[in-house]
Structures are given as C-alpha cells and as structure tokens.
PDB file of C-alpha atoms in Angstrom:
ATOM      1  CA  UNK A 110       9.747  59.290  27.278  1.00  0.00           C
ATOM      2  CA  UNK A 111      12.475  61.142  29.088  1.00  0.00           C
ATOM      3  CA  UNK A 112      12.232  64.184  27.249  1.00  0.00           C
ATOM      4  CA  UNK A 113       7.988  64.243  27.292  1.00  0.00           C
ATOM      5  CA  UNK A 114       8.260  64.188  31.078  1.00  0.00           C
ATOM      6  CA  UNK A 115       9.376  67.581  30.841  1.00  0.00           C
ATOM      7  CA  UNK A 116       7.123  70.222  31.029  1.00  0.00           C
ATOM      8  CA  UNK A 117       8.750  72.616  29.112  1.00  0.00           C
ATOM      9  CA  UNK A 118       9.478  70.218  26.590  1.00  0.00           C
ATOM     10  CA  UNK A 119       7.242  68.672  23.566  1.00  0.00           C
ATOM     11  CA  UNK A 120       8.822  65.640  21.203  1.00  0.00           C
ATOM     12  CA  UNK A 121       6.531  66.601  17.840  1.00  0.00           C
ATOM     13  CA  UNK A 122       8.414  63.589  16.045  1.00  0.00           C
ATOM     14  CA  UNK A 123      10.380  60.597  15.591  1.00  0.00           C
ATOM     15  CA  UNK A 124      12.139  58.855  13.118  1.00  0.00           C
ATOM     16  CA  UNK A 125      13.473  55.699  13.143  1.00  0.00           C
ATOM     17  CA  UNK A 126      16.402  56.667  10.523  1.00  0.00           C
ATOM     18  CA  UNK A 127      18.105  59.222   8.686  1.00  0.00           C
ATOM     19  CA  UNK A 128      16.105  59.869   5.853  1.00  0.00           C
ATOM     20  CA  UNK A 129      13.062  60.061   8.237  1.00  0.00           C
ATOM     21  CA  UNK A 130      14.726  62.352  10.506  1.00  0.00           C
ATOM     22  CA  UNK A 131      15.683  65.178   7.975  1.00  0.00           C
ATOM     23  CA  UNK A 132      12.045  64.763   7.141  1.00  0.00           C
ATOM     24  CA  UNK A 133      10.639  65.306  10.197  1.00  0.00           C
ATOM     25  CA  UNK A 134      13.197  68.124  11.325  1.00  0.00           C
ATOM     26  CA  UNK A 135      11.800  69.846   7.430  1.00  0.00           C
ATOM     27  CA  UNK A 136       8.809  69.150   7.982  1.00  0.00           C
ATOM     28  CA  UNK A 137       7.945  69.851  12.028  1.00  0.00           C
ATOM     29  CA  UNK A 138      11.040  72.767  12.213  1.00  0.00           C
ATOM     30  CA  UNK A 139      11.709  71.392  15.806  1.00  0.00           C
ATOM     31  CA  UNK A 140      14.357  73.973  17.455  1.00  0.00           C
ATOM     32  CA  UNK A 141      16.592  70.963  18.399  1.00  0.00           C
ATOM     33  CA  UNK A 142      17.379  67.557  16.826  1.00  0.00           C
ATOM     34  CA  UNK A 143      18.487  64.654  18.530  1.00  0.00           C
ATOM     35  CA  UNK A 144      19.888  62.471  16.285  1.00  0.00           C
ATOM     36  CA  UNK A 145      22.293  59.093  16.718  1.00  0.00           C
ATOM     37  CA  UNK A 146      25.459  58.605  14.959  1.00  0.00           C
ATOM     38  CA  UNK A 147      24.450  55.828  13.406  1.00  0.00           C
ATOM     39  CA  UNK A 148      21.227  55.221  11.831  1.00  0.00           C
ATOM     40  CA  UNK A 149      19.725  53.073   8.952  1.00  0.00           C
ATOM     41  CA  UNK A 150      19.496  54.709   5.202  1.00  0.00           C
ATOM     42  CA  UNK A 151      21.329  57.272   6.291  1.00  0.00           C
ATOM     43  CA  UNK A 152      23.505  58.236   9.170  1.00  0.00           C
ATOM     44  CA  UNK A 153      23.409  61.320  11.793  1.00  0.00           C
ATOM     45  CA  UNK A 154      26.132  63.356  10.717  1.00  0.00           C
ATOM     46  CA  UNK A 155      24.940  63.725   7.302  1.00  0.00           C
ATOM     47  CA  UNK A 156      21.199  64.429   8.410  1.00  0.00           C
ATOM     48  CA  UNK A 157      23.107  66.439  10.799  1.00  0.00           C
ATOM     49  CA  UNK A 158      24.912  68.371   7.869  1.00  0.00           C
ATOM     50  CA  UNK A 159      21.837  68.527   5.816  1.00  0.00           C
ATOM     51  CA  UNK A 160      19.314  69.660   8.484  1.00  0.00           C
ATOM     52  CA  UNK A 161      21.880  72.494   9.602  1.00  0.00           C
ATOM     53  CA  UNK A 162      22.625  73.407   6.226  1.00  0.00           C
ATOM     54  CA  UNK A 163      18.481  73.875   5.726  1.00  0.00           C
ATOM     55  CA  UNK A 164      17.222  74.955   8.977  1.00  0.00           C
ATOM     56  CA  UNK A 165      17.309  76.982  12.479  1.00  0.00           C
ATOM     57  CA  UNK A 166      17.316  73.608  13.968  1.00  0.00           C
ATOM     58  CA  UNK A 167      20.244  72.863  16.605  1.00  0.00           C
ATOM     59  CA  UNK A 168      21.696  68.819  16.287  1.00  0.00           C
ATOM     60  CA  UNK A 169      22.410  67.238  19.707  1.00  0.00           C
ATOM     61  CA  UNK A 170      24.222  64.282  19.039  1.00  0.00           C
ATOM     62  CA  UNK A 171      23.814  61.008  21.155  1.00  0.00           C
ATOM     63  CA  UNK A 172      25.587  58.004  20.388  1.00  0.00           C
ATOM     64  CA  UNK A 173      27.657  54.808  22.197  1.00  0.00           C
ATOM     65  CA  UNK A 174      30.396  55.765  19.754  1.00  0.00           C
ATOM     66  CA  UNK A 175      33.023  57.833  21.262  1.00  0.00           C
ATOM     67  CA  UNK A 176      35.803  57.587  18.330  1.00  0.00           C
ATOM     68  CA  UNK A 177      37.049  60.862  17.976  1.00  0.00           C
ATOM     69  CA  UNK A 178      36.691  60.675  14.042  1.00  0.00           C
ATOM     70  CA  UNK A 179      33.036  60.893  14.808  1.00  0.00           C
ATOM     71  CA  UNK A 180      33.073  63.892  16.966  1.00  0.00           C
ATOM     72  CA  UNK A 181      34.718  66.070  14.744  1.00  0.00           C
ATOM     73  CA  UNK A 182      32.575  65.360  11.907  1.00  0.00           C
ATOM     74  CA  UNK A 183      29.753  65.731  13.526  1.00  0.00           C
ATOM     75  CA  UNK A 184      31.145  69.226  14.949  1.00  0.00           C
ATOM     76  CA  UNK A 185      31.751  70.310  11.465  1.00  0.00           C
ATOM     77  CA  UNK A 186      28.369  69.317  10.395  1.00  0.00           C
ATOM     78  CA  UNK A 187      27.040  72.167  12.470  1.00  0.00           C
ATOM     79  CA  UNK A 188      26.101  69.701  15.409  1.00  0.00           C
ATOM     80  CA  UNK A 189      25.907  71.923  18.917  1.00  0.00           C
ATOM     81  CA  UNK A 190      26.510  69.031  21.698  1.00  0.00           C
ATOM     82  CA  UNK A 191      27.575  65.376  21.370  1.00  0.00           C
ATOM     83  CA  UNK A 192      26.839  63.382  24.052  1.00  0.00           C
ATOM     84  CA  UNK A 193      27.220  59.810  24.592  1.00  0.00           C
ATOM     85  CA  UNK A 194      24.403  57.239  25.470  1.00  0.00           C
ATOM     86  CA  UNK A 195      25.687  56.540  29.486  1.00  0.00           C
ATOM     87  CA  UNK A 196      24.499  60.753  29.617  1.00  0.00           C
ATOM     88  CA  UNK A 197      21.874  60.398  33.059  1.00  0.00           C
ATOM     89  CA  UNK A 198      18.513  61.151  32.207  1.00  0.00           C
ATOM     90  CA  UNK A 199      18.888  64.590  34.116  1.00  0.00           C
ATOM     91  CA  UNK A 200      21.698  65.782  31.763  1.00  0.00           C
ATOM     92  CA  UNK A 201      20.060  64.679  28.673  1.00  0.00           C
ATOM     93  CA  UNK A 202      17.252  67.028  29.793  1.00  0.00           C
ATOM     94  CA  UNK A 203      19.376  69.790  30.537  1.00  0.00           C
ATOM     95  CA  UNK A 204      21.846  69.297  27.307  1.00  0.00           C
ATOM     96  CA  UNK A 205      18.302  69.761  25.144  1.00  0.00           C
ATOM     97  CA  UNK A 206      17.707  72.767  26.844  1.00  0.00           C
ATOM     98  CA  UNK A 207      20.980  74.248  26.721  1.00  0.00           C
ATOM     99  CA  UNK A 208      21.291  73.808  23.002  1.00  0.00           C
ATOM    100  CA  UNK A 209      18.000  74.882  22.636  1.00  0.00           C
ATOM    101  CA  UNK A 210      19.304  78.035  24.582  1.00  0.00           C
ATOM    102  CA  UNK A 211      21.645  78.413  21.551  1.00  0.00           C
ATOM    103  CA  UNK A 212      24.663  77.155  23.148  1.00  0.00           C
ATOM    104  CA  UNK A 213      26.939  74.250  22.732  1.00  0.00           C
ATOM    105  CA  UNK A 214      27.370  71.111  24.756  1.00  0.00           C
ATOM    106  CA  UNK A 215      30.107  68.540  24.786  1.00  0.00           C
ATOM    107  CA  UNK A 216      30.398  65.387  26.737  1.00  0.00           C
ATOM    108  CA  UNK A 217      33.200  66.248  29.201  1.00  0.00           C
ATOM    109  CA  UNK A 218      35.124  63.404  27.850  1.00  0.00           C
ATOM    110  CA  UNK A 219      34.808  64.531  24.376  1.00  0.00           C
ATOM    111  CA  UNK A 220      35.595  68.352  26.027  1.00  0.00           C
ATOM    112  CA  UNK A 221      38.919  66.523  27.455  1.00  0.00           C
ATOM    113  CA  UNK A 222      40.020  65.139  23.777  1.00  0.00           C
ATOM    114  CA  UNK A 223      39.470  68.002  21.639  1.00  0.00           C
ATOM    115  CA  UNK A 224      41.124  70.346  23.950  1.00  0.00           C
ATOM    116  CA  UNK A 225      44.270  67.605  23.896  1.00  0.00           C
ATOM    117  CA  UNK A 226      43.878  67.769  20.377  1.00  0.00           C
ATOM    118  CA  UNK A 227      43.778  71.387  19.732  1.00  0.00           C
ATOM    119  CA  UNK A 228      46.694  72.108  22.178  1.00  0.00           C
ATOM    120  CA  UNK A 229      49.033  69.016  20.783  1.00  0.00           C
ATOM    121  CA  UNK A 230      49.125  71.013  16.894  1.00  0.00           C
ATOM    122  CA  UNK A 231      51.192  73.924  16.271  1.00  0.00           C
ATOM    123  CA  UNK A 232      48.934  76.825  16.193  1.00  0.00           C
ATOM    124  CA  UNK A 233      48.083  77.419  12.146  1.00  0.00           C
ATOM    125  CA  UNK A 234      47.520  81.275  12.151  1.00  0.00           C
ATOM    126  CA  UNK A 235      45.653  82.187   9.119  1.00  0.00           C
ATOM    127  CA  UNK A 236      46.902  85.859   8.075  1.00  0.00           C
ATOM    128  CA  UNK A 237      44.103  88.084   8.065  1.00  0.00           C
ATOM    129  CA  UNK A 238      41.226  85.780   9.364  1.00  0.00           C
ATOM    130  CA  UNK A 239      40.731  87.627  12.425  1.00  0.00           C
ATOM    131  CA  UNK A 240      40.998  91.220  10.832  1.00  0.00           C
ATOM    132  CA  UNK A 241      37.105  91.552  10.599  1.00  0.00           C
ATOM    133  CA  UNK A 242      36.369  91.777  14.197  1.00  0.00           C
ATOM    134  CA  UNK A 243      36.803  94.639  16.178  1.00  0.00           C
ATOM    135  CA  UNK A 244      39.220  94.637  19.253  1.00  0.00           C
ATOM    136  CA  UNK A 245      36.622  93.694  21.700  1.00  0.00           C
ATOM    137  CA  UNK A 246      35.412  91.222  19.759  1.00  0.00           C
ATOM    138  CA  UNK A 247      38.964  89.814  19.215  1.00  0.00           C
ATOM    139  CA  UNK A 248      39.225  90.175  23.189  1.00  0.00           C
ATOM    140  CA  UNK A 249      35.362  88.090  23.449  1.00  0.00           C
ATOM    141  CA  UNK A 250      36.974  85.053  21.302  1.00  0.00           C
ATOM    142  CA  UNK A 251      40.197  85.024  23.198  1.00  0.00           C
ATOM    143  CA  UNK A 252      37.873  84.623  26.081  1.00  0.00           C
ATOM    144  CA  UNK A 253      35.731  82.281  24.458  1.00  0.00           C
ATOM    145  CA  UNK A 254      38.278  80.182  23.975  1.00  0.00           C
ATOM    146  CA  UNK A 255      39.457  79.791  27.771  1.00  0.00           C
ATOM    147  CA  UNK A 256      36.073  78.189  28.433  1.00  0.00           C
ATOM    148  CA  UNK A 257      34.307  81.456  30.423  1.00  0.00           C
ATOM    149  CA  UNK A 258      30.678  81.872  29.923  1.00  0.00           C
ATOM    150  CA  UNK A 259      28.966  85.300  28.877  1.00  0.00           C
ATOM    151  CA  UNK A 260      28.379  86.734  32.596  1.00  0.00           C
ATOM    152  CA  UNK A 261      32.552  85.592  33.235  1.00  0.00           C
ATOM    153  CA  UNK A 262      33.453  87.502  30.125  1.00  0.00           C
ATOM    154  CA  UNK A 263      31.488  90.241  31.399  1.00  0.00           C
ATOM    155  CA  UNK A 264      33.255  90.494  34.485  1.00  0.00           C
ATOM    156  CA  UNK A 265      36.592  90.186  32.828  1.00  0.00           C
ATOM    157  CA  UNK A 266      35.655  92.989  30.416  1.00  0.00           C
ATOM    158  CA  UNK A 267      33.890  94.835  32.807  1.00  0.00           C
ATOM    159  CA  UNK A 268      30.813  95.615  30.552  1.00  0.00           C
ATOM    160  CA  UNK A 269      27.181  94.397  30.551  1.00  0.00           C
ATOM    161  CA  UNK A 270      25.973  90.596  29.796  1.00  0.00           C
ATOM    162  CA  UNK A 271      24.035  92.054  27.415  1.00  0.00           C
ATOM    163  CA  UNK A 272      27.188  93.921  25.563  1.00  0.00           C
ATOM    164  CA  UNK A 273      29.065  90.151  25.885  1.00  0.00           C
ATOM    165  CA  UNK A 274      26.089  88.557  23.976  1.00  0.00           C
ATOM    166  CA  UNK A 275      26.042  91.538  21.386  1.00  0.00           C
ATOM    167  CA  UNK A 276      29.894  90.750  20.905  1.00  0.00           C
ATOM    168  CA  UNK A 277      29.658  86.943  20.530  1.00  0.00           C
ATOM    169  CA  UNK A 278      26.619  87.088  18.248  1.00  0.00           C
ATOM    170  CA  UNK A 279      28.893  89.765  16.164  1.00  0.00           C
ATOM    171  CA  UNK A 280      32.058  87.742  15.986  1.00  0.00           C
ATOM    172  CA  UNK A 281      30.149  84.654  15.042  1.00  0.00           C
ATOM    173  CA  UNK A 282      28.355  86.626  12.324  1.00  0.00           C
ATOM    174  CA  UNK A 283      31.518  87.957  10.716  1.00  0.00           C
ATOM    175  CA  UNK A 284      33.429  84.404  10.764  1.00  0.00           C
ATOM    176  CA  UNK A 285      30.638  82.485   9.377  1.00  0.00           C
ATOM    177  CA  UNK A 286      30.194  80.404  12.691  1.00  0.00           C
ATOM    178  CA  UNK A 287      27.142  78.697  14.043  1.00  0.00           C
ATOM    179  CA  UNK A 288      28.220  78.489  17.497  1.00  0.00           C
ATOM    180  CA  UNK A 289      30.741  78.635  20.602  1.00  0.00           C
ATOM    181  CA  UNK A 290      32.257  75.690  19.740  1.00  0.00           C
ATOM    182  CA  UNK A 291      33.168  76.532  15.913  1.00  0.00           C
ATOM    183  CA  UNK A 292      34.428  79.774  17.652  1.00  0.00           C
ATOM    184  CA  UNK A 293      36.892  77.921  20.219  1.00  0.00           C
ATOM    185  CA  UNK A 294      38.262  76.037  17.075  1.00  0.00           C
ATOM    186  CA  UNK A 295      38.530  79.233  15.137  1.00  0.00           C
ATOM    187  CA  UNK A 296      40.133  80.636  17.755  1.00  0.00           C
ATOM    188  CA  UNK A 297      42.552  77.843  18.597  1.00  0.00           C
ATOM    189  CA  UNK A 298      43.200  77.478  14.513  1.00  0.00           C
ATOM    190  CA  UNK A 299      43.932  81.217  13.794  1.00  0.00           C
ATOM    191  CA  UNK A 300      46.317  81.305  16.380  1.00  0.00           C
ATOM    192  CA  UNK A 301      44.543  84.048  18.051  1.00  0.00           C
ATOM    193  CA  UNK A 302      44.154  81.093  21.423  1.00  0.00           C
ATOM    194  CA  UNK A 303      46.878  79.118  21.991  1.00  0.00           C
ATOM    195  CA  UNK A 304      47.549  76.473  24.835  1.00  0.00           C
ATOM    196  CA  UNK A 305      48.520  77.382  28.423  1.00  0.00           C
ATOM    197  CA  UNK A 306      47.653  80.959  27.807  1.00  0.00           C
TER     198      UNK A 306
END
C-alpha cells in the first residue's frame, strides 16, 4: 500500500514466499525486489542470490532481523540495500527509488557495523587485483570507499559528473561488481582503502 501511493511507483506483484517471489521477479522483470529475510519454502537471500544471478532486477532487503550474519549474506547475494522493518514509510519510498536509481542503500545501523567490521581486520591486499583499472579509476574507488557520492568525487577530481559515472561504471565492470557497496568492500579487502585514511 505504501509503495502504490506513489506515483512514480507501480507494485506488478506479490508473493507470499520465496519460491513465489523468484517467480514473479522471472516472470514480471520488476527493476527492484523487495524481499524479507525470512520467508516460507524458501528464504530471501537465496531468492535474492538466484534473482540477481538471473536478472537486471535490484534486491532491497527488509527484515526485523538485524544479525550481522544476515547482512553480509545478503550483500554477497547481490542485494543493493538492507533495511530493517522500523524504516518510516518515507524512507522505504525513497530506499526503492534509490536502488532503483542503481545505487546502494544500507540501514545506517547496518552502515555503522560493516564499517566497524571492515576497519577492525587487517587489510588483506590481494596482489594484482587492482592492476586492471586505470589510475583514475583506482583514484574513483579510493573515493568510493570514503563514502562521497558521484558529484563529491567530481569535485575532488575536478572533472565532470558525467566522467565520475563513466569511471565507476568502468571500475565496477572490470572487478566483476554489481554495485557501490561490493566496490567499498573491494576496496577495503584489496587494501587499496584502509581505515582512518
């Protein structure tokens, strides 16, 4: 109901578990997904995994589960945003729009954990993981990583949005990465980011 308010929004299906969900998402090619951790028959992350694996179609996660076992495998499912079921109705709106938008959107307390996470391991730099990307688009991940959006990483750069985009869809091409999330963790895992920097 919260989502068909929306003008600029249309729900063409629901499912009332996984099976039905990977279904739908097959058979409607919706451009986002929400999808619950836990469903009957089959849970979110692997309709999330499957549906990602298959399709254009972005996952937004929603769940009352905030275990950090589930975040990650949901990220690594190809999920884009993970929210939690206290979200208000305004920023569920605007999390299905920004995914749909083809960026990523965490719940700022899962934001708060992985970046604890990421910054408590020793950096694990992967020799040679990095050596695809140009300099710039080295310079675009490193960027990435500190949180700033494209028109901040323009400034920083001092070149156009427009170049910014070209650079992050470039660098996510060439790792084999869905999205600005999988590139922080890239980033952060190649020791290319590392904490406090």
């Amino acid at each position: 109901m919260i989502l068909d308010a929306q003008p600029d929004i249309r729900v063409v299906a629901e499912a009332g578990d996984g099976l039905a969900a990977v279904a739908a998402a097959r058979e409607h090619r919706p451009d986002v997904l929400l999808l619950d951790i836990r469903m009957p028959r089959m849970d979110g992350i692997e309709a999330a995994g499957i549906v990602c694996a298959e399709t254009g179609c972005r996952v937004l996660m929603l769940t009352t589960f905030d275990l950090d076992d589930y975040v990650y495998d949901a990220l690594r499912a190809g999920a884009s945003g993970f929210l939690l079921k206290d979200v208000r109705r305004d920023d569920l709106v605007n999390a299905v729009r920004v995914v749909a938008a083809g960026e990523s959107l965490l719940a700022p307390s899962v934001t708060t954990r992985l970046i604890r996470e990421f910054t408590s391991r020793p950096a694990r730099p992967r020799p040679g993981a990095l050596e695809v990307l140009t300099a710039r688009e080295r310079e675009t991940l490193q960027l990435i990583a500190r949180g700033l959006s494209n028109a901040e990483i323009a400034e920083a750069m001092v070149v156009s949005e427009h170049t910014v985009k070209t650079h992050v869809s470039n660098l996510l091409a060439k790792l084999g990465l869905r999205d600005r999330v999988q590139a922080v963790i890239a980033a952060y895992e190649s020791g290319l980011a590392v904490p406090g920097a």
